[in-house]
Coordinates of C-alpha atoms and ligand atoms in Angstrom, one line a residue:
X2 CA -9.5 -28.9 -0.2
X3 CA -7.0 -29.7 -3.4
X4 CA -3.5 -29.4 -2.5
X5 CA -1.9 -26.4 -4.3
X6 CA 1.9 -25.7 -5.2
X7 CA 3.1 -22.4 -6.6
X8 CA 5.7 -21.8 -9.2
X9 CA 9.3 -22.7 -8.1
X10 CA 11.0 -19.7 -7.0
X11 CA 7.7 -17.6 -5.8
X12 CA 7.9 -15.1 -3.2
X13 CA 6.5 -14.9 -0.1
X14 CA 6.6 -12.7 2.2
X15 CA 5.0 -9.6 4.3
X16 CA 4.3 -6.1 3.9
X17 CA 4.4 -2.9 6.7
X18 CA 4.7 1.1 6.5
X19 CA 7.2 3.4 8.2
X20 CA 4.0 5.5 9.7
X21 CA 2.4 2.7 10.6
X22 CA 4.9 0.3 13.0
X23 CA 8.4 2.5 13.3
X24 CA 7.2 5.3 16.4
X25 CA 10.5 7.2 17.4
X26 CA 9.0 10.2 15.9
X27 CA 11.1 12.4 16.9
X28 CA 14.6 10.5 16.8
X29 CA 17.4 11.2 15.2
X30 CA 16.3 14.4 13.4
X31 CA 13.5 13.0 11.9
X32 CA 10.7 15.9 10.5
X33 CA 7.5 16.1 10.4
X34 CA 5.2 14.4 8.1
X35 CA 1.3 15.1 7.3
X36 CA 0.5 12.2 9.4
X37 CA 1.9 13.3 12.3
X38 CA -0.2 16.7 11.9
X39 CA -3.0 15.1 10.5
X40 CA -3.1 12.5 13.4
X41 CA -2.8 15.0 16.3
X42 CA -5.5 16.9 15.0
X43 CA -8.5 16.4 17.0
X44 CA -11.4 14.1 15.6
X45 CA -9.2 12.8 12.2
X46 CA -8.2 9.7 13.9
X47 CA -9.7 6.8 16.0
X48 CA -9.5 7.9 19.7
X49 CA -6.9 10.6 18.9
X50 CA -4.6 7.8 18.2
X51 CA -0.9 9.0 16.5
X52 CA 2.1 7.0 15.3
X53 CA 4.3 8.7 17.6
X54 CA 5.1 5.4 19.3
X55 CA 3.2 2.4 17.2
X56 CA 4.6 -0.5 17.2
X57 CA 7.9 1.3 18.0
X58 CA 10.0 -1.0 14.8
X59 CA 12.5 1.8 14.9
X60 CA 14.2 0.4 17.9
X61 CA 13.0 -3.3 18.0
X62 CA 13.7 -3.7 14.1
X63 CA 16.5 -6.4 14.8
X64 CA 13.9 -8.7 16.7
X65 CA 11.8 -7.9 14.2
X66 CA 14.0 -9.2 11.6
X67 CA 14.8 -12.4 13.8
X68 CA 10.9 -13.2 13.7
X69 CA 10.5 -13.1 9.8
X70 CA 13.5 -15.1 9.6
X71 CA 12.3 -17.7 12.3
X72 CA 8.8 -17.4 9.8
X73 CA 10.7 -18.1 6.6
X74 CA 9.8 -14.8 4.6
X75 CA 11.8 -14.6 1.5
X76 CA 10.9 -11.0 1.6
X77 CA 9.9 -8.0 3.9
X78 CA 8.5 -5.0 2.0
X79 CA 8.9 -1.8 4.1
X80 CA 8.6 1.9 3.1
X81 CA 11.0 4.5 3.6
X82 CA 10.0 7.7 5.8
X83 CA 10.8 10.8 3.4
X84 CA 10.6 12.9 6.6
X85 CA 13.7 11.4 8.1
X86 CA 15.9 11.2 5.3
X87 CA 15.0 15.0 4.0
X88 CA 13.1 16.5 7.1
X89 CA 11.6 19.5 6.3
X90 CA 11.2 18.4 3.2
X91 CA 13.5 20.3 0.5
X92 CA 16.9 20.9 2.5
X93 CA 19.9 18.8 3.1
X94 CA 19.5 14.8 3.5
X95 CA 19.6 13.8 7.3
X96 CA 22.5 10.9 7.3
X97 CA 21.3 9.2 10.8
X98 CA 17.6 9.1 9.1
X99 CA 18.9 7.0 6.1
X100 CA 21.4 5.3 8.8
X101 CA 18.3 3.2 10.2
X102 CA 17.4 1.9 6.4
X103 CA 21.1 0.8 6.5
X104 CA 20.9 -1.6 9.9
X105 CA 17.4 -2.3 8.9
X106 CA 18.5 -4.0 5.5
X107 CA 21.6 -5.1 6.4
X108 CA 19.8 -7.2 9.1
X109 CA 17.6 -8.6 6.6
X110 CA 20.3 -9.6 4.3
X111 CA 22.0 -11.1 6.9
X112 CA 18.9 -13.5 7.2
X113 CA 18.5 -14.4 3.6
X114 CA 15.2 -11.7 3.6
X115 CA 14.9 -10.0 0.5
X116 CA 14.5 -6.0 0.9
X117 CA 11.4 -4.2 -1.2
X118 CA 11.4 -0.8 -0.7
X119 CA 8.6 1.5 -1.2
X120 CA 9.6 5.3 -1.1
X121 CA 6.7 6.6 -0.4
X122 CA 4.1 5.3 1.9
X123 CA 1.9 8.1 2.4
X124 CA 4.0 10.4 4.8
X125 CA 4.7 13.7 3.0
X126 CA 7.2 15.8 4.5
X127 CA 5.0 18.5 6.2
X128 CA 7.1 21.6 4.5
X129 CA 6.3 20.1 1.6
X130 CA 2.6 20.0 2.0
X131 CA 3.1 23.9 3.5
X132 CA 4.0 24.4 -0.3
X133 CA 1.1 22.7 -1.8
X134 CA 1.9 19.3 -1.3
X135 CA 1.1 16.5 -4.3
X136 CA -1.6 19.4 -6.0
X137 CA 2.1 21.1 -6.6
X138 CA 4.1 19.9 -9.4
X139 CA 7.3 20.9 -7.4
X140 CA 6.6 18.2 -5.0
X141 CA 6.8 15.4 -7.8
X142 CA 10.6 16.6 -8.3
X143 CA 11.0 16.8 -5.0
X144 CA 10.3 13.1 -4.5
X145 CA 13.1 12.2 -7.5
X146 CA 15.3 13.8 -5.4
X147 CA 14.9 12.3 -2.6
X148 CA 14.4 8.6 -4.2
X149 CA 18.1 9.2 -5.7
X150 CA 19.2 10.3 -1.8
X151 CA 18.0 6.8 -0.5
X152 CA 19.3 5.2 -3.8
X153 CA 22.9 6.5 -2.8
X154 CA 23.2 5.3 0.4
X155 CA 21.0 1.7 -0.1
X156 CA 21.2 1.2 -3.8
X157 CA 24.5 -1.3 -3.4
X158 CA 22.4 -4.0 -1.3
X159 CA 18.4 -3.2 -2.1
X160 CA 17.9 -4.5 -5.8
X161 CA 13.6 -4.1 -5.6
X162 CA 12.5 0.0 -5.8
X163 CA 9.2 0.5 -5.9
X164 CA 8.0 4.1 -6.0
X165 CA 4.3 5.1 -4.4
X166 CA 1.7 2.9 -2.0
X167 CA -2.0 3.1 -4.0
X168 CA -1.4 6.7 -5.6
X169 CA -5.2 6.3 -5.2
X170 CA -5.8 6.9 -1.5
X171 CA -2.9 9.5 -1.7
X172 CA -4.9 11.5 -4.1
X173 CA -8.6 10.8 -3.2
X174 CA -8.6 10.4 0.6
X175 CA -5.9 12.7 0.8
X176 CA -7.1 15.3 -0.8
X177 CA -10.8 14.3 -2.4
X178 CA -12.8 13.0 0.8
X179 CA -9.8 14.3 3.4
X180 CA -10.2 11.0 5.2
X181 CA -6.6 10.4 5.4
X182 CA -4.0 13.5 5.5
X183 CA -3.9 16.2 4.5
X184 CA -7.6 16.1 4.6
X185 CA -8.4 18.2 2.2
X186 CA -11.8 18.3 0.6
X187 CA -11.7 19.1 -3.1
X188 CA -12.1 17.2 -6.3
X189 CA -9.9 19.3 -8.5
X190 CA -6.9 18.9 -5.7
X191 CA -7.4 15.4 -5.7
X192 CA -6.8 15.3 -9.7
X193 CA -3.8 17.3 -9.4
X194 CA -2.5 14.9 -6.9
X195 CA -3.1 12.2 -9.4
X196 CA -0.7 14.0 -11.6
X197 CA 1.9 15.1 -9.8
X198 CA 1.9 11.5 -8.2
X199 CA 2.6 9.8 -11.3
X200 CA 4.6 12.5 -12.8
X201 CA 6.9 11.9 -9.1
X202 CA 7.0 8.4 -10.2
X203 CA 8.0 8.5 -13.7
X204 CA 10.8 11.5 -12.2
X205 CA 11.9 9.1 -9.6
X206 CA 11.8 5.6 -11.7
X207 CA 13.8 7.3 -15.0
X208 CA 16.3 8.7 -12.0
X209 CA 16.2 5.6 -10.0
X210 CA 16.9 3.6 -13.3
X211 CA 20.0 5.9 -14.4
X212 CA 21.7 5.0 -11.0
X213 CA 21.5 1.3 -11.8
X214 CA 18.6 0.0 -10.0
X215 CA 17.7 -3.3 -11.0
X216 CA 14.1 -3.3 -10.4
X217 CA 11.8 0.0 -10.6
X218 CA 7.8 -0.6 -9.8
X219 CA 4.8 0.7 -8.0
X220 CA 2.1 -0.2 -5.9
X221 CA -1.3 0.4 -6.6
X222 CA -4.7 -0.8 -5.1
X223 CA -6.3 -1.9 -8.5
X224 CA -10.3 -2.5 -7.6
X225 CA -12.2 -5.4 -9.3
X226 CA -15.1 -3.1 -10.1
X227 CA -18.1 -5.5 -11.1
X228 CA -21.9 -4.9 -11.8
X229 CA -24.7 -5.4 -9.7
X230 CA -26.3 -6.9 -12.9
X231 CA -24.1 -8.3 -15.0
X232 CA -26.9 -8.0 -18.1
X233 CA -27.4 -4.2 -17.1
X234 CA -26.5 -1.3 -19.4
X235 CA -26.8 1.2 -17.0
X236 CA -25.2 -0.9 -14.2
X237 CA -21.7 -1.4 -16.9
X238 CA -21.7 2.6 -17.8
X239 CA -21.2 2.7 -14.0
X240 CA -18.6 0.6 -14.2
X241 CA -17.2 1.9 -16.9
X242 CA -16.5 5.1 -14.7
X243 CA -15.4 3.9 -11.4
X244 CA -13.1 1.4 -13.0
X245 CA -11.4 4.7 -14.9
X246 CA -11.3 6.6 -11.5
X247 CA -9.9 4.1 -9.9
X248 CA -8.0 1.6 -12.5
X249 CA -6.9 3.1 -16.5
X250 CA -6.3 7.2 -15.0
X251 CA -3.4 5.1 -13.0
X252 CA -2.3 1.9 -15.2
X253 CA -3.2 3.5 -19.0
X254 CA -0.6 6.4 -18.4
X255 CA 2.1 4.1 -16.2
X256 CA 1.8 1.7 -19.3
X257 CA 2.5 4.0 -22.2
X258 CA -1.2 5.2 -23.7
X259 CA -1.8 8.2 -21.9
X260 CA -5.2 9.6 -19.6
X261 CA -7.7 7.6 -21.4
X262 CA -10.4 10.2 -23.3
X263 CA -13.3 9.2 -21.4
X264 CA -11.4 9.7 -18.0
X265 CA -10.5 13.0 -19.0
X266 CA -13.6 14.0 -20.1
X267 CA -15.0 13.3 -16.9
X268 CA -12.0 14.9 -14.8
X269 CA -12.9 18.1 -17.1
X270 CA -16.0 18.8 -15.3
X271 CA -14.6 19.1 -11.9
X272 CA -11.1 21.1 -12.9
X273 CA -9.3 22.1 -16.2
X274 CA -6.9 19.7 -16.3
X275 CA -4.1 22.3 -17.4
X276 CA -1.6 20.9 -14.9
X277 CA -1.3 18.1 -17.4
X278 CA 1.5 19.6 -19.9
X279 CA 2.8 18.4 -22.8
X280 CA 5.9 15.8 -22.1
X281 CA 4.5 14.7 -18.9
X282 CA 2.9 11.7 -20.2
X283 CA 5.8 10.1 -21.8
X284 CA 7.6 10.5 -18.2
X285 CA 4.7 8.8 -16.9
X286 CA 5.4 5.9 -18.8
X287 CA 9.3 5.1 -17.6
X288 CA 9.6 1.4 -18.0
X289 CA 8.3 -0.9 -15.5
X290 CA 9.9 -4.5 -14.0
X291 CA 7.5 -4.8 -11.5
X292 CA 3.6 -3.8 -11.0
X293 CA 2.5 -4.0 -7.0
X294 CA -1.4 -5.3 -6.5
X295 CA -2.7 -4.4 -3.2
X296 CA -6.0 -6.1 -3.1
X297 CA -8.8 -6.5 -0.3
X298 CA -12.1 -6.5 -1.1
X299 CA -14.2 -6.4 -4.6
X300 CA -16.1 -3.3 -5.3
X301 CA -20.0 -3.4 -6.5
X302 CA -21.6 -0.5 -8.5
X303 CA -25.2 -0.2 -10.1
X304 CA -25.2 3.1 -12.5
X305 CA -28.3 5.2 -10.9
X306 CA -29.5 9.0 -11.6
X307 CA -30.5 9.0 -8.2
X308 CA -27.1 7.3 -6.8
X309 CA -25.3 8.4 -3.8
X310 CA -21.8 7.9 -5.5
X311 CA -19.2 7.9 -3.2
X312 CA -17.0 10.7 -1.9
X313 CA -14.0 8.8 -2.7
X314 CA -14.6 8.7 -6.8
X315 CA -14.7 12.4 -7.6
X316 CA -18.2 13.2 -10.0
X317 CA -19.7 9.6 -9.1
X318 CA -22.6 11.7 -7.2
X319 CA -26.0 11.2 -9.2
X320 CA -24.7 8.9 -11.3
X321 CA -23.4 5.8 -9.3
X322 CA -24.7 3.5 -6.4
X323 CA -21.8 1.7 -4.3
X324 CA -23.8 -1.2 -3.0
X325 CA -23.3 -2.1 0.3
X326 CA -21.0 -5.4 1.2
X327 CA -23.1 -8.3 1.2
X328 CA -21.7 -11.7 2.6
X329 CA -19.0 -12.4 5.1
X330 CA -17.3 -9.3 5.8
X331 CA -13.7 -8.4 7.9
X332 CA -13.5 -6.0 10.7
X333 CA -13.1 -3.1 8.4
X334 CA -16.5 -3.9 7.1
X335 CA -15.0 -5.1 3.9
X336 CA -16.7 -7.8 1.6
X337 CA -14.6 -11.2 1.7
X338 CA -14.4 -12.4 -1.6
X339 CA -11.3 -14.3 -2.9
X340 CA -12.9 -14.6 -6.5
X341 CA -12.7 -11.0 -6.8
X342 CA -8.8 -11.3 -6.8
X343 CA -8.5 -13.7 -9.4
X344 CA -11.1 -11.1 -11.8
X345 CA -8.5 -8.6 -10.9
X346 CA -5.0 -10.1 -11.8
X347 CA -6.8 -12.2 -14.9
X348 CA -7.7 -8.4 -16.2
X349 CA -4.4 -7.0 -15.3
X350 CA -2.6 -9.7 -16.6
X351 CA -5.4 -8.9 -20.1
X352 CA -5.2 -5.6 -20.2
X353 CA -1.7 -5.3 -19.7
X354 CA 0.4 -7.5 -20.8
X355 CA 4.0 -8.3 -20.3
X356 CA 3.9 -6.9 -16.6
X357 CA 5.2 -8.7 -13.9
X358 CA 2.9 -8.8 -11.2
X359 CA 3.4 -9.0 -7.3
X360 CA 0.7 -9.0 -4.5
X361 CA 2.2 -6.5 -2.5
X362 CA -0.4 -6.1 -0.1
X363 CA -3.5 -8.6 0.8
X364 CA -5.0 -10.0 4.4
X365 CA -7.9 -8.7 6.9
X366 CA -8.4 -7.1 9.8
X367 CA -10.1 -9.5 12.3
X368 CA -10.9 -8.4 16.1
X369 CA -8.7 -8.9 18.1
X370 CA -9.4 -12.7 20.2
X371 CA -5.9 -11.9 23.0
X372 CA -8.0 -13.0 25.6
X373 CA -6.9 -16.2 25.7
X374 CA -3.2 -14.6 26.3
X375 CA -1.5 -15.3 29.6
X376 CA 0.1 -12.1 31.2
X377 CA 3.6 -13.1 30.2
X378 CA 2.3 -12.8 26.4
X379 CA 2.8 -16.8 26.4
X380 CA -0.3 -18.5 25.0
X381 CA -2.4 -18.9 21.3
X382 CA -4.3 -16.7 19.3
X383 CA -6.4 -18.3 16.9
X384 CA -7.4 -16.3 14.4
X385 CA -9.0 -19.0 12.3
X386 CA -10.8 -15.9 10.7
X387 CA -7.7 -15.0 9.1
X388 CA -6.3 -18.3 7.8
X389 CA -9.3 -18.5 6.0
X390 CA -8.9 -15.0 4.3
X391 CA -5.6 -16.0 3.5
X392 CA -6.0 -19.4 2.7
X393 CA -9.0 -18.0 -0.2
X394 CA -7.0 -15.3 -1.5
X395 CA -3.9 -17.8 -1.9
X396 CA -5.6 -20.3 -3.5
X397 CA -7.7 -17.5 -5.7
X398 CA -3.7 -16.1 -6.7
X399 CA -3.0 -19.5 -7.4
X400 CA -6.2 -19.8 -10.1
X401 CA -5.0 -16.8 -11.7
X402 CA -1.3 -18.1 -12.5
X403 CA -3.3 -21.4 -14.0
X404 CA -4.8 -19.0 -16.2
X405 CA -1.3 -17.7 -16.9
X406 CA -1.0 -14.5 -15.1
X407 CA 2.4 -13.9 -14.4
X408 CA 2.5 -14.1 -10.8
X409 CA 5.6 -13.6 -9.3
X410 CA 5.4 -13.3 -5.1
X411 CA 2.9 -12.4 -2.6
X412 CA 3.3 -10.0 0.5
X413 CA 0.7 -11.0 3.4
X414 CA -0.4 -7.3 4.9
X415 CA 1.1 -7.3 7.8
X416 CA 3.7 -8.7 9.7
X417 CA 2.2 -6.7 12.7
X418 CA -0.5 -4.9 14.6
X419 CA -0.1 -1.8 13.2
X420 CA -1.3 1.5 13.1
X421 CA -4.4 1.5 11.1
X422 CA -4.4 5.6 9.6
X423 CA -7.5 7.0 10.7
X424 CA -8.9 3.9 12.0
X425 CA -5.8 4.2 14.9
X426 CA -4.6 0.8 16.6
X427 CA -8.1 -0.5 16.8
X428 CA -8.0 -2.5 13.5
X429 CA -5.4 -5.2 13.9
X430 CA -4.0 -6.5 10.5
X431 CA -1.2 -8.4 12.0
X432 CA 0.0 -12.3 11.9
X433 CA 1.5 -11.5 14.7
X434 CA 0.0 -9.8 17.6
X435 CA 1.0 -6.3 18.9
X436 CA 0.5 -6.0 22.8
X437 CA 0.6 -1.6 22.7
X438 CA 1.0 -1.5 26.3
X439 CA 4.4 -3.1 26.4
X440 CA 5.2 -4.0 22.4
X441 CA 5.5 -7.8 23.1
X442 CA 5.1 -9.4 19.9
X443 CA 3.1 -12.9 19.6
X444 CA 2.7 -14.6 16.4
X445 CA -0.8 -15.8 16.2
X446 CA -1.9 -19.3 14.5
X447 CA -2.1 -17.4 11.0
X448 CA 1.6 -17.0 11.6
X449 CA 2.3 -20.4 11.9
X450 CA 0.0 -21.4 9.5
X451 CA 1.9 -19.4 7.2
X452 CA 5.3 -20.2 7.9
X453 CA 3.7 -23.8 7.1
X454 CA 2.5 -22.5 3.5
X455 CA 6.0 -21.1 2.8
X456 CA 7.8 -24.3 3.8
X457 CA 5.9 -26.2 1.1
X458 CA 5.6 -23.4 -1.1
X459 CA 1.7 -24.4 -1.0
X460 CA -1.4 -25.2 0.5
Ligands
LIG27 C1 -3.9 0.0 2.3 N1 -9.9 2.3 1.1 O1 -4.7 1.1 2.6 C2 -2.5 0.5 2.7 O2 -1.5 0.4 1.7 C3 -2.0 0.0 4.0 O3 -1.1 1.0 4.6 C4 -3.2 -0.2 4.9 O4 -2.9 -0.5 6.2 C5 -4.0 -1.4 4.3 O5 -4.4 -1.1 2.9 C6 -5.3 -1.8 5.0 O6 -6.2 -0.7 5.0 C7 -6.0 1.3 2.2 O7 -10.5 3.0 1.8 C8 -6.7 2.2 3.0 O8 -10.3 1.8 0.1 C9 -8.0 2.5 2.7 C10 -8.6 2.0 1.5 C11 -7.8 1.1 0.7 C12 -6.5 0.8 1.1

């Protein structure tokens, strides 16, 4: 394989969740969130399993720290839990909640790591869903709020803000398909969510901005939406729609030219889009420094009358067929193909120019190979599986900045086993192994192999 070396000064580093690796649910006055309701309902998760404990960051976050540094990271991208900073979602701000943030990022500066913080990670505050959640526009000023809060108390040493995790699954699996929480099933709420999610943003960057933050972004899981037949009409009409659902209703507004027509022509069928009001686009489009790709896995469509569509792309039903992954896939089922993410950030870096981009979220869930563990957690993991994901997608990153993307870091998803939303503990993500009956940590080869990459800034 050629050697590759990436730009002086790129980032590298790894990605988590508060849901998904802090536990202590019910320290220090932290609320509720939809995830904690969502998960101890019966049948919405994997096994019944909750984040009540996970991988229980919230007190082990020091050695936690101590590992990324003995890895190299640059940078540890972690989300804020709104629940524990305002927990019941509109009263007064919970000082030991935001405490934790504070020894969590002064422990990182104190390594050299780099904080990113993302403010909202998917765990709503449940009294705020009681009031309609992200189909109410109320919530979206909430969430200014309560960026500013954590900007108060964090603001001095965290220079990188980024707003919402993939606004998609918020909106569609939150409240499309109700695969994730709230779990509610309806097309027209998950539109409003849209809305109000990127109305919370452009609320919370513009606020976030006028306290002095440095950098304002968001996250947002961009698909590479590609044709079965590349020389079909009906296959790029298809395309055409999913890449609207999923891509320009997010990126056209954030980047200043509003709901494109045909996206709102087709939202118009399910719901009168009358929550959109006059104004709200131009707060949509607060300036950005920073644009978060999560990527994992292309997306295939053939446009079909008698197509299935999917449940997660509102209207797609009779019109589009989601082909199945074809080709090596990880343990979420997901197609491997590295190519897919250099499409992606060549179009983003096209389409929308003058964005800096970060990879904020990319890796695979392999199954778990602990066997060859000894009892004391001493031993290898070799998850040569997941070198080889990583190794693709790094050098397919790489073949985008030789195109001239503009590239700036990349986030390996995750640091840790963590809890995998409605696919529980089962799916393990982690370079560095989770043992959930007694939370020893043990990096696995890909953890090495990575602190390797980072050391010569290369493959
Ligand atoms: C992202 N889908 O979630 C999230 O940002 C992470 O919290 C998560 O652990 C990671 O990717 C792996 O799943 C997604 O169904 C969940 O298309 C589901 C989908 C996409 C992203």
């Amino acid at each position: 394989m050629n050697e590759v070396r990436f730009p002086e000064g790129f980032v590298w580093g790894a990605a988590t969740a508060a849901y998904q690796i802090e536990g202590a649910a019910r320290d220090d006055g932290r609320g509720e969130s939809i995830w904690d309701t969502f998960s101890r309902t019966p049948g919405k998760v994997f096994a019944g399993h909750t984040g009540d404990v996970a991988c229980d960051h919230y007190h082990r976050y020091a050695d936690d720290v101590a590992l990324m540094a003995e890895l190299g990271l640059a940078a540890y991208r972690f989300s804020v839990a709104w629940p524990r900073i305002r927990p019941d979602g509109t009263g007064p701000v919970n000082p030991r909640g935001l405490d934790f943030y504070d020894r969590l990022t002064d422990a990182l500066l104190d390594r050299g790591i780099d904080p990113i913080v993302t403010l909202y990670h998917w765990d709503l505050p449940q009294g705020l869903q009681d009031r309609g959640g992200w189909t109410s526009r109320e919530t979206a000023e909430h969430f200014a709020d309560y960026a500013l809060a954590v900007h108060a108390r964090l603001g001095d040493r965290i220079r990188t803000w980024t707003t919402l995790n993939e606004p998609w699954c918020s909106a569609y699996l939150g409240y499309g398909n109700g695969v994730h929480a709230p779990g509610v099933q309806d097309a027209g709420a998950a539109f409003r969510a849209v809305h109000h999610l990127l109305l919370g943003h452009g609320l919370a960057a513009r606020a976030l901005r006028s306290a002095g933050a440095q950098t304002v972004g968001i996250t947002l899981n961009p698909a590479d939406v590609a044709p079965a037949d590349p020389d079909s009409a009906a296959d790029a009409a298809a395309v055409r729609l999913v890449d609207g659902l999923q891509n320009r209703i997010f990126l056209d507004p954030l980047t200043g030219a509003g709901y494109p027509a045909d996206v709102l022509e087709h939202v118009a069928r399910m719901v009168e889009p009358t929550f959109i009001r006059p104004g709200d686009e131009k707060i949509i489009a607060a300036p950005l420094d920073l644009l978060g790709i999560n990527y994992y896995s292309p997306t295939y469509v053939a446009g079909r009358p008698d197509g299935g569509g999917s449940s997660a792309y509102p209207g797609t039903e009779g019109a589009v067929e989601f082909l199945p992954a074809s080709g090596p896939v990880s343990d979420m089922g997901w197609q491997i193909e590295p190519a897919g993410l250099t499409r992606l950030l060549v179009r983003i870096g096209t389409d929308y120019p003058g964005l800096p981009l970060m990879i904020t979220e990319n890796g695979g869930a392999f199954p778990d190979d602990s066997a060859g563990l000894d009892a004391d957690g001493s031993g290898r993991i070799d998850d040569t599986d997941r070198i080889s994901y990583l190794d693709g997608h790094l050098r397919a990153a790489h073949e985008a900045i030789s195109r001239g993307v503009d590239l700036r870091g990349y986030l390996v998803w995750s640091l840790l086993d963590n809890f995998e939303w409605a696919e529980g503990y089962r799916k393990r993500f982690g370079i560095v192994h989770v043992d959930y009956l007694n939370q020893r940590r043990t990096p696995k080869s890909s953890a090495r192999w990575y602190q390797e990459v980072i050391s010569r800034n290369g493959l």
